mmCIF file of C-alpha atoms and ligand atoms in Angstrom:
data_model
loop_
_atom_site.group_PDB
_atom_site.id
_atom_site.type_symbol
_atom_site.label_atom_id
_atom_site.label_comp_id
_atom_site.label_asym_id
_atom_site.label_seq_id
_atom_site.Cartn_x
_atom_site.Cartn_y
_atom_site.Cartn_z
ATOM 1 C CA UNK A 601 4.556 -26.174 -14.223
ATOM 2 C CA UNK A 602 3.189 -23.155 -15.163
ATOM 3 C CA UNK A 603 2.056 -20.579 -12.484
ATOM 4 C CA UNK A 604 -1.412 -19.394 -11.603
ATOM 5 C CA UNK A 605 -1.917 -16.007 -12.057
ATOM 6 C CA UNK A 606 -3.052 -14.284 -9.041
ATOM 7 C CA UNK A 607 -5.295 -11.284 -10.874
ATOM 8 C CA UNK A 608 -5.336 -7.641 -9.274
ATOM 9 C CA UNK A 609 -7.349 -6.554 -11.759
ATOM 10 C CA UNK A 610 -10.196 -8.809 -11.160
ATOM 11 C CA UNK A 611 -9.582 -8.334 -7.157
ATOM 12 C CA UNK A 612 -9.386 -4.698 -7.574
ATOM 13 C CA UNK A 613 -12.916 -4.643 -9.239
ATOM 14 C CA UNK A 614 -14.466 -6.720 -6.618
ATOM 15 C CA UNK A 615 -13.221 -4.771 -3.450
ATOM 16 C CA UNK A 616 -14.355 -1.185 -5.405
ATOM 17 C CA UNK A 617 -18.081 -3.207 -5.509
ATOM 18 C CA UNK A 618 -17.692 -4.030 -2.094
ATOM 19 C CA UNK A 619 -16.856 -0.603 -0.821
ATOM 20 C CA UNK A 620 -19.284 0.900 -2.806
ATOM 21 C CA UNK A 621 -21.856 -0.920 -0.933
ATOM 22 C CA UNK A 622 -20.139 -0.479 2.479
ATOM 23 C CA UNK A 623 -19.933 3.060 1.736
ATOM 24 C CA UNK A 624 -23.792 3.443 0.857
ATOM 25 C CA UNK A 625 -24.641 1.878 4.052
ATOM 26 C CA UNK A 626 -22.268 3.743 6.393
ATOM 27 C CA UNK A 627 -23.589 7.398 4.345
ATOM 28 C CA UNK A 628 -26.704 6.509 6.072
ATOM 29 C CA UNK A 629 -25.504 5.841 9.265
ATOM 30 C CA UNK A 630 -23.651 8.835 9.316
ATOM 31 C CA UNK A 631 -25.661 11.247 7.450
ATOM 32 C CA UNK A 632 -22.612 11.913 4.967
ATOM 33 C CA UNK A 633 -20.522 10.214 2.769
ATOM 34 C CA UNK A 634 -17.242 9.241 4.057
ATOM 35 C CA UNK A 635 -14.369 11.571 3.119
ATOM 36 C CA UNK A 636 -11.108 11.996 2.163
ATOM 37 C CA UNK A 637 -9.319 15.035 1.536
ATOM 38 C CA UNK A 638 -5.784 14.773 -0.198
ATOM 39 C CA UNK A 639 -3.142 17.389 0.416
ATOM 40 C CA UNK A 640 -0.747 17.913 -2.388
ATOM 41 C CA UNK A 641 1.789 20.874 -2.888
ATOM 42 C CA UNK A 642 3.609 22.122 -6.236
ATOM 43 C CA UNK A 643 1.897 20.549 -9.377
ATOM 44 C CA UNK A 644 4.335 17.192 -9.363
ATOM 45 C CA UNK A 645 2.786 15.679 -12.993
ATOM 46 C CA UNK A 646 3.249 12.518 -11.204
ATOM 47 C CA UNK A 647 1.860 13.311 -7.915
ATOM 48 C CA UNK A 648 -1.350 15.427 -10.058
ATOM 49 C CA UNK A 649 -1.892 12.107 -11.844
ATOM 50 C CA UNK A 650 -2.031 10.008 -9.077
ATOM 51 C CA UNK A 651 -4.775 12.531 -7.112
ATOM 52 C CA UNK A 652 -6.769 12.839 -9.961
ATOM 53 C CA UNK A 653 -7.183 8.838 -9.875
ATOM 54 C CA UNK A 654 -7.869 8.721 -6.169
ATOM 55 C CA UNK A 655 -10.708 11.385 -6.621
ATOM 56 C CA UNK A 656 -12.109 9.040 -9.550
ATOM 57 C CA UNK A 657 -11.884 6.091 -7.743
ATOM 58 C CA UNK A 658 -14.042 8.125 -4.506
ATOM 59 C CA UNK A 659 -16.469 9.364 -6.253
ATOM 60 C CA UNK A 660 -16.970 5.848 -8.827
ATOM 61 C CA UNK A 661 -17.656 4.350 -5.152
ATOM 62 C CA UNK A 662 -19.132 7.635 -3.732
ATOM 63 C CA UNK A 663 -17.095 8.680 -1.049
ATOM 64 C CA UNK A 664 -16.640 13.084 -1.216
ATOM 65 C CA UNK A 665 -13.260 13.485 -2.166
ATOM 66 C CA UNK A 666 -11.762 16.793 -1.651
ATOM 67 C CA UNK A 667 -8.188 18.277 -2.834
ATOM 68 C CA UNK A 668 -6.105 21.079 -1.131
ATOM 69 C CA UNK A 669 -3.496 22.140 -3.371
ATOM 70 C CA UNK A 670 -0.995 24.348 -2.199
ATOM 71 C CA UNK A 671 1.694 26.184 -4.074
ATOM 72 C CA UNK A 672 5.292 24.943 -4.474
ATOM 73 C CA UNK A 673 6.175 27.552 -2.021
ATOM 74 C CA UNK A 674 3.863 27.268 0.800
ATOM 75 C CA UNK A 675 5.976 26.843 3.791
ATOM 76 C CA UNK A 676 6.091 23.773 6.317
ATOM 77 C CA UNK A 677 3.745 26.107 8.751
ATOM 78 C CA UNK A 678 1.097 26.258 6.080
ATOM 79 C CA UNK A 679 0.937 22.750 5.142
ATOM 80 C CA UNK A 680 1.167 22.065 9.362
ATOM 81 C CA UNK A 681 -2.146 24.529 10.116
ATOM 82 C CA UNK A 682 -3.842 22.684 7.128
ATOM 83 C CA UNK A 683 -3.317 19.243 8.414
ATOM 84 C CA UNK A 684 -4.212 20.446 11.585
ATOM 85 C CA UNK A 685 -7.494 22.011 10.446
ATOM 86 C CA UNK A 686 -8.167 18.860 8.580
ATOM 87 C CA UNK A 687 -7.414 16.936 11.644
ATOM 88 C CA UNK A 688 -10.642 18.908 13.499
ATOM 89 C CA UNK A 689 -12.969 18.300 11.215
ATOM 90 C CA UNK A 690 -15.301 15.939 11.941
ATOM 91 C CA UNK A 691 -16.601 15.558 7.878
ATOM 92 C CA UNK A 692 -13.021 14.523 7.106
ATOM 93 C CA UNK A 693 -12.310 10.848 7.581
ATOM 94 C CA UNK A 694 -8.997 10.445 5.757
ATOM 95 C CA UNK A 695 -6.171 12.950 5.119
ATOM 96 C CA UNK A 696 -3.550 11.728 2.556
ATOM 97 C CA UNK A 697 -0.913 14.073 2.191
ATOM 98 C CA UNK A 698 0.959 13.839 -1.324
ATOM 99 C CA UNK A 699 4.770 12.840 -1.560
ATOM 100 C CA UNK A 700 7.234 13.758 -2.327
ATOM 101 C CA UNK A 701 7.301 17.096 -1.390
ATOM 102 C CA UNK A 702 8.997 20.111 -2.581
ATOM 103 C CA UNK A 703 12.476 19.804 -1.141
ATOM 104 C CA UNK A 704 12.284 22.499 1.357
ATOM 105 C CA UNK A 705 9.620 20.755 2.981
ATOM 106 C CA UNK A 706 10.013 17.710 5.952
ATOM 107 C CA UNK A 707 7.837 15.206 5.088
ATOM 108 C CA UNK A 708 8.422 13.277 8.426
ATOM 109 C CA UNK A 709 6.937 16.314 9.837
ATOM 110 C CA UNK A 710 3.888 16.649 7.728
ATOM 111 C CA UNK A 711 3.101 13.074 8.292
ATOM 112 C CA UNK A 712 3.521 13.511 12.326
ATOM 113 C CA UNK A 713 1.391 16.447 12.091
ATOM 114 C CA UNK A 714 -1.795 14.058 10.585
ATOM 115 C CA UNK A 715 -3.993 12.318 13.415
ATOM 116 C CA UNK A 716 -3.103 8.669 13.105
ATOM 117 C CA UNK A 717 -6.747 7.666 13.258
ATOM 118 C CA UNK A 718 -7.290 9.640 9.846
ATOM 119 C CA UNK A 719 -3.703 8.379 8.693
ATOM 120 C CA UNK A 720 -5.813 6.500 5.545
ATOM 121 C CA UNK A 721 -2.013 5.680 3.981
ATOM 122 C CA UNK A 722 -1.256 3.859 7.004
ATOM 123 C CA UNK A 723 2.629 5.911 6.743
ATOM 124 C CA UNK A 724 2.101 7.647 10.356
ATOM 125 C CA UNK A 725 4.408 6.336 13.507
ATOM 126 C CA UNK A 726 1.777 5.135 15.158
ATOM 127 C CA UNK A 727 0.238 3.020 13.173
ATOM 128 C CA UNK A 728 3.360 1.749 12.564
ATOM 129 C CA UNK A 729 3.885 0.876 16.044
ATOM 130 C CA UNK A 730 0.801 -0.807 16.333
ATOM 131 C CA UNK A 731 1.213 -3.274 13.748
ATOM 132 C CA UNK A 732 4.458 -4.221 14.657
ATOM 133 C CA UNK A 733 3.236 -4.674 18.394
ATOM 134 C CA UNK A 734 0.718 -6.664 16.243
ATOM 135 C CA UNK A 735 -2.192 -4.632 17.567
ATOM 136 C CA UNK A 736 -5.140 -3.299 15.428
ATOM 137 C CA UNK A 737 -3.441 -0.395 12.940
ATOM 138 C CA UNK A 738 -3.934 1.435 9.549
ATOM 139 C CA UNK A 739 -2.114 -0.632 7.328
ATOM 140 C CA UNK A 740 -0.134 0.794 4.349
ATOM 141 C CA UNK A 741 -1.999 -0.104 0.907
ATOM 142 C CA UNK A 742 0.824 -2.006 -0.963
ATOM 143 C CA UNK A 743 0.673 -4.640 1.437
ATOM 144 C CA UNK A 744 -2.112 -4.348 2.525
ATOM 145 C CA UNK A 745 -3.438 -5.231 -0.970
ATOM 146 C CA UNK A 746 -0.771 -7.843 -1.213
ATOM 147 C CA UNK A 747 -1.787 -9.780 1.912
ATOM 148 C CA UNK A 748 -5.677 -9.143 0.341
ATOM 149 C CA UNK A 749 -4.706 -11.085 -3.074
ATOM 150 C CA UNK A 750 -3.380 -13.921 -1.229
ATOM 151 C CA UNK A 751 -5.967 -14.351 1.325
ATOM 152 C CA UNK A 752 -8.736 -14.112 -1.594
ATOM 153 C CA UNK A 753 -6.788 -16.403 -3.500
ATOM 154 C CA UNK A 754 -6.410 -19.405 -0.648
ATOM 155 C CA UNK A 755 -3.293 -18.981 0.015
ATOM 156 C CA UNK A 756 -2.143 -20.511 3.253
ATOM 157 C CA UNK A 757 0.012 -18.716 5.614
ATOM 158 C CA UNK A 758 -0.330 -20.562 8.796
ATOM 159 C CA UNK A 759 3.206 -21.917 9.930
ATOM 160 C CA UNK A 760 4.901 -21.236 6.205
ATOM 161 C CA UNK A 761 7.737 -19.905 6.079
ATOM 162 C CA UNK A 762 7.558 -16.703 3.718
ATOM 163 C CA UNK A 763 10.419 -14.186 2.545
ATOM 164 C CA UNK A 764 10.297 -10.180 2.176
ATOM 165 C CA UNK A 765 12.532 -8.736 -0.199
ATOM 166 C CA UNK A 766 13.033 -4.766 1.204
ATOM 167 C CA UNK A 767 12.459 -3.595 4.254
ATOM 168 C CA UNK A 768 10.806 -0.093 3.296
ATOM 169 C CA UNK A 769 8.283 1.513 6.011
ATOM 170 C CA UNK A 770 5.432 1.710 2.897
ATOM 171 C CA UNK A 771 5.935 -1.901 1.800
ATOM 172 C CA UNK A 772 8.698 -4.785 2.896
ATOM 173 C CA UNK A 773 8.202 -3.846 6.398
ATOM 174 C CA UNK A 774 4.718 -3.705 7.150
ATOM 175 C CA UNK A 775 4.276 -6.544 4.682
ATOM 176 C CA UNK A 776 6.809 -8.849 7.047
ATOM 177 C CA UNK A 777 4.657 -7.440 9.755
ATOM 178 C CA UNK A 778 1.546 -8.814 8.004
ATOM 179 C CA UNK A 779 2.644 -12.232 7.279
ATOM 180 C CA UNK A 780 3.960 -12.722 10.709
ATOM 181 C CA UNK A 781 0.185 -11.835 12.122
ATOM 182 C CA UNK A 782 -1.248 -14.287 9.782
ATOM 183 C CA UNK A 783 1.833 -16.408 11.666
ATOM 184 C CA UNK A 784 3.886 -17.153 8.472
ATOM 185 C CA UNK A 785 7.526 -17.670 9.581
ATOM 186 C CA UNK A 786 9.233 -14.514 8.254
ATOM 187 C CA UNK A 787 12.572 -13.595 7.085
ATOM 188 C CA UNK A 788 13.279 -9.886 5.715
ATOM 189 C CA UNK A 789 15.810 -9.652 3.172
ATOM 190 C CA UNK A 790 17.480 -6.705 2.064
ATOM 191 C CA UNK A 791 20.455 -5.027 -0.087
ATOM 192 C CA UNK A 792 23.098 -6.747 2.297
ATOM 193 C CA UNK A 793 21.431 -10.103 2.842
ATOM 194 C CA UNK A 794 24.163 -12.594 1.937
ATOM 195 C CA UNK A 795 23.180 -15.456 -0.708
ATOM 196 C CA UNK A 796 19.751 -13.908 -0.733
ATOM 197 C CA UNK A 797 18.699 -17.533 -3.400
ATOM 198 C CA UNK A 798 19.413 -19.640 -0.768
ATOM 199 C CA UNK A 799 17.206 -18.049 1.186
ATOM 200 C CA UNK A 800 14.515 -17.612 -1.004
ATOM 201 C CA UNK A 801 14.799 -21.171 -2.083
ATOM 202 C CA UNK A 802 13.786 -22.111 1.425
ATOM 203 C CA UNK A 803 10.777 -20.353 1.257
ATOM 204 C CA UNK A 804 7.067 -20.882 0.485
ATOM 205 C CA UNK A 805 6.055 -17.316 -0.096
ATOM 206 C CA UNK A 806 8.048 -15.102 -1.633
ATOM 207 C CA UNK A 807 7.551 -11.210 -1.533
ATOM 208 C CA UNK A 808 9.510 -8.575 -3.379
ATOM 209 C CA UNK A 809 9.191 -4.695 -3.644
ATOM 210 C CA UNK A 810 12.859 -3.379 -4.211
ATOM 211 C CA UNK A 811 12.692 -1.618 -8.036
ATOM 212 C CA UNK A 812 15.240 -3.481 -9.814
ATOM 213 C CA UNK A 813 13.755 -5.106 -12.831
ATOM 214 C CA UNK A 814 14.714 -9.041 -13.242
ATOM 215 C CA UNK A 815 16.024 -9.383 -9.369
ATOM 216 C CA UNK A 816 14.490 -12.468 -9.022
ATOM 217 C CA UNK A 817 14.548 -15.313 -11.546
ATOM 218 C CA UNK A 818 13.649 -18.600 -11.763
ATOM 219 C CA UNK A 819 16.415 -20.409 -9.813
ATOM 220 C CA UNK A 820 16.113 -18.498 -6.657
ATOM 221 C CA UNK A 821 12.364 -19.573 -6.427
ATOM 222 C CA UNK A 822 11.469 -22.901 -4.387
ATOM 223 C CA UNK A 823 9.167 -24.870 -7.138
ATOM 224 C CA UNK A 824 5.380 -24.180 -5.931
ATOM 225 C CA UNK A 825 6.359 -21.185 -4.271
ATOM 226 C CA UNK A 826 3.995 -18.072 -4.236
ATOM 227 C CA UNK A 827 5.175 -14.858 -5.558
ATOM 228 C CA UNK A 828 3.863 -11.670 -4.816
ATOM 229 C CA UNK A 829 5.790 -8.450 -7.027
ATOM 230 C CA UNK A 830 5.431 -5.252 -5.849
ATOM 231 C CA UNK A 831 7.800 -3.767 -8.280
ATOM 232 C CA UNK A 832 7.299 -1.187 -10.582
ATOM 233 C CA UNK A 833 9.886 -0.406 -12.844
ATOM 234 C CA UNK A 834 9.197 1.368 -16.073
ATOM 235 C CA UNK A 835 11.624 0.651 -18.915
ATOM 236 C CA UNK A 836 13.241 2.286 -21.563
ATOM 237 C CA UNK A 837 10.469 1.589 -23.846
ATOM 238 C CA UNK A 838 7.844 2.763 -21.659
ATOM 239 C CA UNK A 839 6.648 -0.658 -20.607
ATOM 240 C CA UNK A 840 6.287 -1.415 -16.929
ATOM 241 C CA UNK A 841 8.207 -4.593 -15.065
ATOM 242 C CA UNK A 842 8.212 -5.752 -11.631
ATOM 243 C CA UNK A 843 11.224 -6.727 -9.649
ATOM 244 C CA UNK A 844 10.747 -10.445 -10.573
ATOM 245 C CA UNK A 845 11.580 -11.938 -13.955
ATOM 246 C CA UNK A 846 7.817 -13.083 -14.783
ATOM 247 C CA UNK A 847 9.133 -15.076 -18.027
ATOM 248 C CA UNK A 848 11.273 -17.875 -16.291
ATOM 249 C CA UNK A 849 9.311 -17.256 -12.386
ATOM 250 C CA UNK A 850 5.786 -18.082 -13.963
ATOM 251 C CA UNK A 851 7.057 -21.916 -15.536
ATOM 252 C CA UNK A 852 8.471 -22.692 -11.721
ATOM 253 C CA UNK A 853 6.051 -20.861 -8.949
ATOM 254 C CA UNK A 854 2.974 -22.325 -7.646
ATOM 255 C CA UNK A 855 1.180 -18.792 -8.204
ATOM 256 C CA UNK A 856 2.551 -15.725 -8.820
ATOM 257 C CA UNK A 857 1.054 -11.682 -9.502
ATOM 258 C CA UNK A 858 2.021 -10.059 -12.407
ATOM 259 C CA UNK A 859 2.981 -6.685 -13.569
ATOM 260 C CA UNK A 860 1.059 -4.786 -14.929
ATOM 261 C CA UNK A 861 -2.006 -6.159 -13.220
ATOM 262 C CA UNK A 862 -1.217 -7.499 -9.838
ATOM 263 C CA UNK A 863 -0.454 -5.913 -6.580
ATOM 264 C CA UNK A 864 -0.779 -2.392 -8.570
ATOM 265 C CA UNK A 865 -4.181 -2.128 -9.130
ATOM 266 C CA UNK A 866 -5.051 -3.692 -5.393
ATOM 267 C CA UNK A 867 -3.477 -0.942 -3.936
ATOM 268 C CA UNK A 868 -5.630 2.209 -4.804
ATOM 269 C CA UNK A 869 -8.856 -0.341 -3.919
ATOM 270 C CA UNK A 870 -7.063 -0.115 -0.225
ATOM 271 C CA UNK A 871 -6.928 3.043 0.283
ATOM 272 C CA UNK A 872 -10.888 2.572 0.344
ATOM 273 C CA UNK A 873 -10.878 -0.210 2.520
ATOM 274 C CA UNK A 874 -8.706 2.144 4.875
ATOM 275 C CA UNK A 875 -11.176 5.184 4.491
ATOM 276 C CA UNK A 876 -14.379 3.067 5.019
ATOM 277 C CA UNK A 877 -12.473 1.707 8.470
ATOM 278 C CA UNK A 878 -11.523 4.952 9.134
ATOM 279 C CA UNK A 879 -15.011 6.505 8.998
ATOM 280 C CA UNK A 880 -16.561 3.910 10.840
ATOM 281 C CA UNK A 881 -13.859 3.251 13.925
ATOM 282 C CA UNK A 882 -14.178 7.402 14.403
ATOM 283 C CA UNK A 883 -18.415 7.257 14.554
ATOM 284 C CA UNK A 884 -18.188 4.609 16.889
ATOM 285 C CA UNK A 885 -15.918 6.336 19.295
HETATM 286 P P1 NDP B 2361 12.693 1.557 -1.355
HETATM 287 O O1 NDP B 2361 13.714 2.056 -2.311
HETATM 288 O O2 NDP B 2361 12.236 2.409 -0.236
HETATM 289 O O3 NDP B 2361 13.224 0.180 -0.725
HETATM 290 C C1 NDP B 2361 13.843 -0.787 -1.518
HETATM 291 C C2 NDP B 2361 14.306 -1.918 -0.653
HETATM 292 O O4 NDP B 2361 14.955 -2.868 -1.487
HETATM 293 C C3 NDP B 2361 15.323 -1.518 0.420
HETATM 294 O O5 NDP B 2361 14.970 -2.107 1.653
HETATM 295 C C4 NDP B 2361 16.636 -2.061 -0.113
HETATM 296 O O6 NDP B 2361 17.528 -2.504 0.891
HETATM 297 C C5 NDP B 2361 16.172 -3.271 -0.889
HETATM 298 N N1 NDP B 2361 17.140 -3.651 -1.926
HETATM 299 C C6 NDP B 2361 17.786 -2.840 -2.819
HETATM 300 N N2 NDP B 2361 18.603 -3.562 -3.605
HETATM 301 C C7 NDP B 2361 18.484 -4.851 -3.206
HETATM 302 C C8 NDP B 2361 19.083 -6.069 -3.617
HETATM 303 N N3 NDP B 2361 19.963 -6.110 -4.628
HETATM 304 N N4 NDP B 2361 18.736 -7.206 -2.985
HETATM 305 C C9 NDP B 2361 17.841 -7.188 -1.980
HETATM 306 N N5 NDP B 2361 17.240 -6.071 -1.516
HETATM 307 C C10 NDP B 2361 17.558 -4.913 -2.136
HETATM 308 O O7 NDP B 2361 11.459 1.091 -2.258
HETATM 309 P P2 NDP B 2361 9.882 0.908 -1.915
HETATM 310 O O8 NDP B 2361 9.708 -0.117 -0.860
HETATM 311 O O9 NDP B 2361 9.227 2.225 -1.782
HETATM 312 O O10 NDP B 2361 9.388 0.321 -3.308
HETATM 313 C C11 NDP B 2361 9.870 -0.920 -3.766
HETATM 314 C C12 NDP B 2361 9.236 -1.228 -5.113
HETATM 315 O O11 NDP B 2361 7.832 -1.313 -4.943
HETATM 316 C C13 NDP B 2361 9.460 -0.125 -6.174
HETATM 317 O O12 NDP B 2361 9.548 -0.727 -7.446
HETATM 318 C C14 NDP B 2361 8.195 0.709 -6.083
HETATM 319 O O13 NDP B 2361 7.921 1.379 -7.285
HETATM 320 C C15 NDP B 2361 7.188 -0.385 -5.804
HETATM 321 N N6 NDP B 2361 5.960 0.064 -5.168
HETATM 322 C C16 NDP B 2361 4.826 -0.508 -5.645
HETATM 323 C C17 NDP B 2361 3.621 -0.159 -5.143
HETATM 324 C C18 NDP B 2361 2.414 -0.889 -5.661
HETATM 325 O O14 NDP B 2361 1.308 -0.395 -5.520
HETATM 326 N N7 NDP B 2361 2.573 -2.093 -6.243
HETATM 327 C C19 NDP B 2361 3.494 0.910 -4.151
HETATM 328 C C20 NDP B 2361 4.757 1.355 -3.590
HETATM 329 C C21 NDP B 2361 5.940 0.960 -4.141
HETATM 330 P P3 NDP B 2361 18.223 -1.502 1.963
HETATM 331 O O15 NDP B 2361 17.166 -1.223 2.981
HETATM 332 O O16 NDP B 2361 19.339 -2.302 2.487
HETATM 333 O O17 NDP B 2361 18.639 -0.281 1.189
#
C-alpha cells in the first residue's frame, strides 16, 4: 500500500483564499481591516524571519499587520505596559507576542498579561482551559491546522481511537484535546510511555510532534492508519524531517502528511483563521 499524501501546501493555499475573502467582507462590516500586531524583542534571526512571514502572509490576505520591536533589553515592565496598551485598543484584534524571549524575561508572564480574547496563538491559560473543558476557545495553530487537514481530507474521527505523541501546551495537548471534541478515543503518549508501538499499533490515527527525526517507523504504525507529523527537525545537511520516518510509514499508512509540506505550511494559514474569529467574536460583543 502506498499512502495518500495529505497536502498542506495545497490546504494552505485554499484557507489564505478563503480568509482573504472573509477578511474583505468583515473590513466592511467593521470599517477596518482586521489586525494583528506582533510583539517581538531582541532581533532573534529566527524569531525576525518568522514575523516578517506573518506580516506577508496579512497583508497577501489584507489584514494591517503591525510590528513592535523592542530592544533586547527592554525590561518585563515595558513589554507588560505594551501588551497592555495593545490590549485597549479597539483597532487591534490579535496580539502575538514573539518567543522565545531574551532570558531575563518571563514569558509565562507576558503571555498572562495578553487578553485571551486577542490571544490569536491560542498559548494563553484561558483558552487553554476552555478547550480542555471542551468549550469554545482560541486554538493553538499546529493543531489546529492538523485537525483542519484531516477534516478537509475526510478523515473520520467519530468513535476512532487516535494516538498523540507529546503532550506540549502548543501542540500534543491541545491536539488530544481536539480529537477528543471531534470524539476520537484518545491516548497521549509521551517520553515515559512504556512500549509506546504497541500502542500506536492499536490506533487509527496517529499524531506526532516530539522533534526526534525517524521516531516512528513503519512497524509501530497499524496498516491504514492516518499519520499526521508535526515534526520539524532540520538535519545536518540542511534538509528538514519530521518525527516520522516518511520512507517505510508512507508504503504502510492509509494517509499520511509529509515534511516539508504538511502540517507546516497549515499552520501560519491558522493564525488567520484565529485573527478573522478574533475580529469578528470582539464586534459582536
Ligand atoms: P516539546 O519539546 O515541547 O515537546 C516534545 C514532547 O515529546 C514532550 O511531551 C516529550 O515528552 C515528548 N517526547 C520526547 N521524547 C519522546 C519519546 N522518545 N517518545 C515519546 N515522546 C517523547 O516540543 P513541541 O511540542 O513544541 O514540538 C514538537 C515538534 O513539533 C518539534 O519538532 C517542533 O519543531 C514541531 N512543531 C511544529 C510546528 C508546525 O507548524 N508543524 C509548530 C510547533 C512545533 P515529555 O513531556 O515526557 O518530556
Amino acid at each position: 500500500m502506498t499512502a495518500t499524501i495529505l497536502d498542506g501546501r495545497a490546504l494552505a493555499h485554499e484557507l489564505k483564499a478563503e480568509a482573504q475573502t472573509e477578511i474583505a467582507a468583515l473590513a466592511k462590516v467593521l470599517g477596518r481591516a482586521p489586525s494583528l500586531v506582533v510583539v517581538q524583542v531582541g532581533n532573534d534571526p529566527a524569531s525576525s524571519r518568522y514575523v516578517r512571514t506573518i506580516g506577508k502572509l496579512c497583508n497577501s490576505v489584507g489584514a494591517t499587520f503591525h510590528h513592535e520591536l523592542l530592544p533586547t533589553d527592554a525590561p518585563q515592565e515595558e513589554l507588560r505596559a505594551i501588551i497592555h496598551t495593545l490590549n485597549g485598543e479597539q483597532a487591534v484584534d490579535g496580539i502575538l507576542v514573539q518567543l522565545p524571549l531574551p532570558a531575563h524575561l518571563d514569558a509565562t508572564g507576558a503571555i498572562l498579561a495578553i487578553d485571551y480574547q486577542k490571544d490569536v496563538d491560542g498559548v494563553h491559560p484561558i483558552n487553554a482551559g476552555l478547550l480542555a473543558q471542551g468549550r469554545p476557545s482560541i486554538v493553538p495553530n499546529t493543531p489546529a491546522g492538523g485537525m483542519e487537514l484531516l477534516r478537509r481530507n475526510g478523515v473520520a474521527l467519530r468513535g476512532r481511537r487516535a494516538a498523540v505523541v507529546g503532550r506540549s501546551a502548543i501542540v500534543g495537548r491541545p491536539m488530544a484535546q481536539l480529537l477528543l471534541q471531534a470524539d476520537a478515543t484518545v491516548t497521549i503518549c509521551h517520553s515515559r510511555t512504556a512500549e509506546l508501538a504497541a500502542v500506536l499499533r492499536e490506533c487509527e490515527i496517529v499524531c506526532v510532534a516530539v522533534g526526534r527525526p525517524g521516531l516512528v517507523t513503519a512497524e509501530m504504525i497499524r496498516p491504514g492508519a492516518v499519520v499526521v507529523d508535526f515534526g520539524t527537525n532540520v538535519c545536518a545537511d540542511g534538509n528538514l524531517v519530521g518525527d516520522v520516518d516518511f520512507a517505510s510509514v508512507v508504503e504502510v499508512a492509509g494517509a499520511i502528511t509529509p515534511v516539508p509540506g504538511g502540517t507546516g505550511p497549515v499552520t501560519n494559514a491558522m493564525l488567520l483563521r484565529n485573527l478573522i474569529d478574533s475580529a469578528r467574536s470582539r464586534s459582536a460583543s
